[in-house]
mmCIF file of C-alpha atoms in Angstrom:
data_model
loop_
_atom_site.group_PDB
_atom_site.id
_atom_site.type_symbol
_atom_site.label_atom_id
_atom_site.label_comp_id
_atom_site.label_asym_id
_atom_site.label_seq_id
_atom_site.Cartn_x
_atom_site.Cartn_y
_atom_site.Cartn_z
ATOM 1 C CA TRP A 1 2.366 -15.755 0.486
ATOM 2 C CA ILE A 2 -0.904 -14.699 -1.327
ATOM 3 C CA VAL A 3 -0.470 -11.027 -0.807
ATOM 4 C CA ALA A 4 3.936 -10.802 -1.206
ATOM 5 C CA PRO A 5 4.117 -10.656 -4.983
ATOM 6 C CA ALA A 6 2.026 -7.928 -5.734
ATOM 7 C CA MET A 7 3.096 -6.072 -3.024
ATOM 8 C CA LEU A 8 6.555 -6.432 -4.391
ATOM 9 C CA ALA A 9 5.570 -5.480 -7.807
ATOM 10 C CA GLU A 10 3.784 -2.187 -6.451
ATOM 11 C CA LEU A 11 6.758 -1.342 -3.927
ATOM 12 C CA GLY A 12 8.844 -1.766 -7.440
ATOM 13 C CA LEU A 13 6.634 0.064 -9.595
ATOM 14 C CA ALA A 14 7.139 3.089 -7.306
ATOM 15 C CA ILE A 15 10.711 2.971 -7.081
ATOM 16 C CA ILE A 16 10.767 3.375 -10.252
ATOM 17 C CA THR A 17 8.234 5.740 -10.382
ATOM 18 C CA LEU A 18 9.794 7.901 -7.905
ATOM 19 C CA ALA A 19 13.056 7.709 -9.630
ATOM 20 C CA LEU A 20 11.558 8.504 -13.078
ATOM 21 C CA HIS A 21 9.528 11.710 -11.408
ATOM 22 C CA ARG A 22 11.437 12.329 -8.487
ATOM 23 C CA HIS A 23 9.809 16.295 -8.499
ATOM 24 C CA GLU A 24 6.340 14.986 -8.714
ATOM 25 C CA PRO A 25 4.491 15.727 -5.475
ATOM 26 C CA LEU A 26 1.750 12.643 -6.439
ATOM 27 C CA ALA A 27 4.680 10.759 -7.095
ATOM 28 C CA TRP A 28 5.797 10.884 -3.809
ATOM 29 C CA ALA A 29 2.641 10.970 -1.450
ATOM 30 C CA ALA A 30 1.384 7.711 -3.181
ATOM 31 C CA GLY A 31 5.086 6.419 -2.969
ATOM 32 C CA THR A 32 4.980 6.927 0.825
ATOM 33 C CA LEU A 33 1.324 5.422 1.291
ATOM 34 C CA VAL A 34 3.272 2.442 -0.231
ATOM 35 C CA GLY A 35 5.850 3.015 2.799
ATOM 36 C CA LEU A 36 3.026 2.985 5.355
ATOM 37 C CA LEU A 37 1.293 0.272 3.511
ATOM 38 C CA TRP A 38 4.593 -1.962 3.836
ATOM 39 C CA LEU A 39 4.991 -0.793 7.577
ATOM 40 C CA SER A 40 1.270 -1.535 8.443
ATOM 41 C CA THR A 41 1.755 -5.097 6.660
ATOM 42 C CA ALA A 42 4.949 -6.290 8.358
ATOM 43 C CA PHE A 43 4.450 -4.584 11.886
ATOM 44 C CA ILE A 44 0.276 -5.153 12.194
ATOM 45 C CA GLN A 45 -1.011 -7.922 9.922
ATOM 46 C CA VAL A 46 2.043 -10.377 9.525
ATOM 47 C CA PRO A 47 2.295 -11.220 13.456
ATOM 48 C CA ILE A 48 -1.513 -11.464 13.910
ATOM 49 C CA HIS A 49 -1.341 -14.133 10.762
ATOM 50 C CA GLN A 50 2.064 -15.075 12.550
ATOM 51 C CA TYR A 51 0.197 -15.934 15.619
ATOM 52 C CA LEU A 52 -3.278 -17.530 14.139
ATOM 53 C CA ALA A 53 -0.833 -19.863 12.257
ATOM 54 C CA ASN A 54 0.613 -20.976 15.860
ATOM 55 C CA ASN A 55 -2.058 -20.772 17.953
ATOM 56 C CA GLY A 56 -5.316 -21.418 15.624
ATOM 57 C CA SER A 57 -8.460 -19.866 15.612
ATOM 58 C CA ASP A 58 -8.569 -16.799 17.694
ATOM 59 C CA PRO A 59 -11.832 -14.583 17.616
ATOM 60 C CA ALA A 60 -10.169 -11.848 19.287
ATOM 61 C CA ALA A 61 -6.959 -12.303 16.926
ATOM 62 C CA ILE A 62 -9.227 -12.305 13.941
ATOM 63 C CA ALA A 63 -11.441 -9.333 14.900
ATOM 64 C CA HIS A 64 -8.049 -6.969 15.251
ATOM 65 C CA LEU A 65 -6.629 -8.620 12.096
ATOM 66 C CA ILE A 66 -10.236 -7.354 10.518
ATOM 67 C CA ASP A 67 -10.313 -4.262 12.285
ATOM 68 C CA SER A 68 -6.425 -3.445 11.232
ATOM 69 C CA ASN A 69 -6.665 -4.199 7.361
ATOM 70 C CA TRP A 70 -8.920 -1.241 7.286
ATOM 71 C CA ILE A 71 -5.086 0.662 7.399
ATOM 72 C CA ARG A 72 -4.269 -1.058 4.141
ATOM 73 C CA THR A 73 -7.943 -0.429 2.689
ATOM 74 C CA ALA A 74 -7.547 3.231 3.253
ATOM 75 C CA GLY A 75 -4.223 3.590 2.055
ATOM 76 C CA TRP A 76 -4.340 1.586 -0.913
ATOM 77 C CA THR A 77 -7.570 3.606 -1.550
ATOM 78 C CA ALA A 78 -5.674 6.680 -0.782
ATOM 79 C CA ARG A 79 -3.028 5.617 -3.335
ATOM 80 C CA LEU A 80 -5.447 4.910 -6.104
ATOM 81 C CA ILE A 81 -7.122 7.809 -5.841
ATOM 82 C CA LEU A 82 -3.827 9.970 -5.860
ATOM 83 C CA LEU A 83 -2.585 8.015 -8.985
ATOM 84 C CA LEU A 84 -5.935 8.631 -10.724
ATOM 85 C CA ILE A 85 -5.436 12.237 -10.472
ATOM 86 C CA TRP A 86 -1.710 12.393 -11.579
ATOM 87 C CA LEU A 87 -3.289 10.282 -14.560
ATOM 88 C CA ARG A 88 -5.891 12.519 -15.566
ATOM 89 C CA ARG A 89 -3.678 15.394 -15.308
ATOM 90 C CA LEU A 90 -1.173 13.702 -17.494
ATOM 91 C CA LEU A 91 -3.573 12.545 -20.233
ATOM 92 C CA ARG A 92 -4.920 16.610 -20.391
ATOM 93 C CA ALA A 93 -1.049 17.591 -20.562
ATOM 94 C CA PRO A 94 -0.493 18.952 -24.240
ATOM 95 C CA ALA A 95 1.742 16.955 -26.114
#
């Protein structure tokens, strides 16, 4: 419930960005990362959270959750870098 609104907003903005800039490789790269982040969340992190909610504290599951969150950390960091590169390029473009 905490992460979902931000992820939905990010997904919506990625879709809008791709619709408006469908010939921009950086938009596709950043959009692909959003898709990978959603897949990681849906198939790795959410099941671990559900397991913990149903079974209580489990040190191994918590360690797996922490380790698997590096996937999302790397994805969001890479996405930020791509978007900053694109923004810099847009700001340098002639008017």
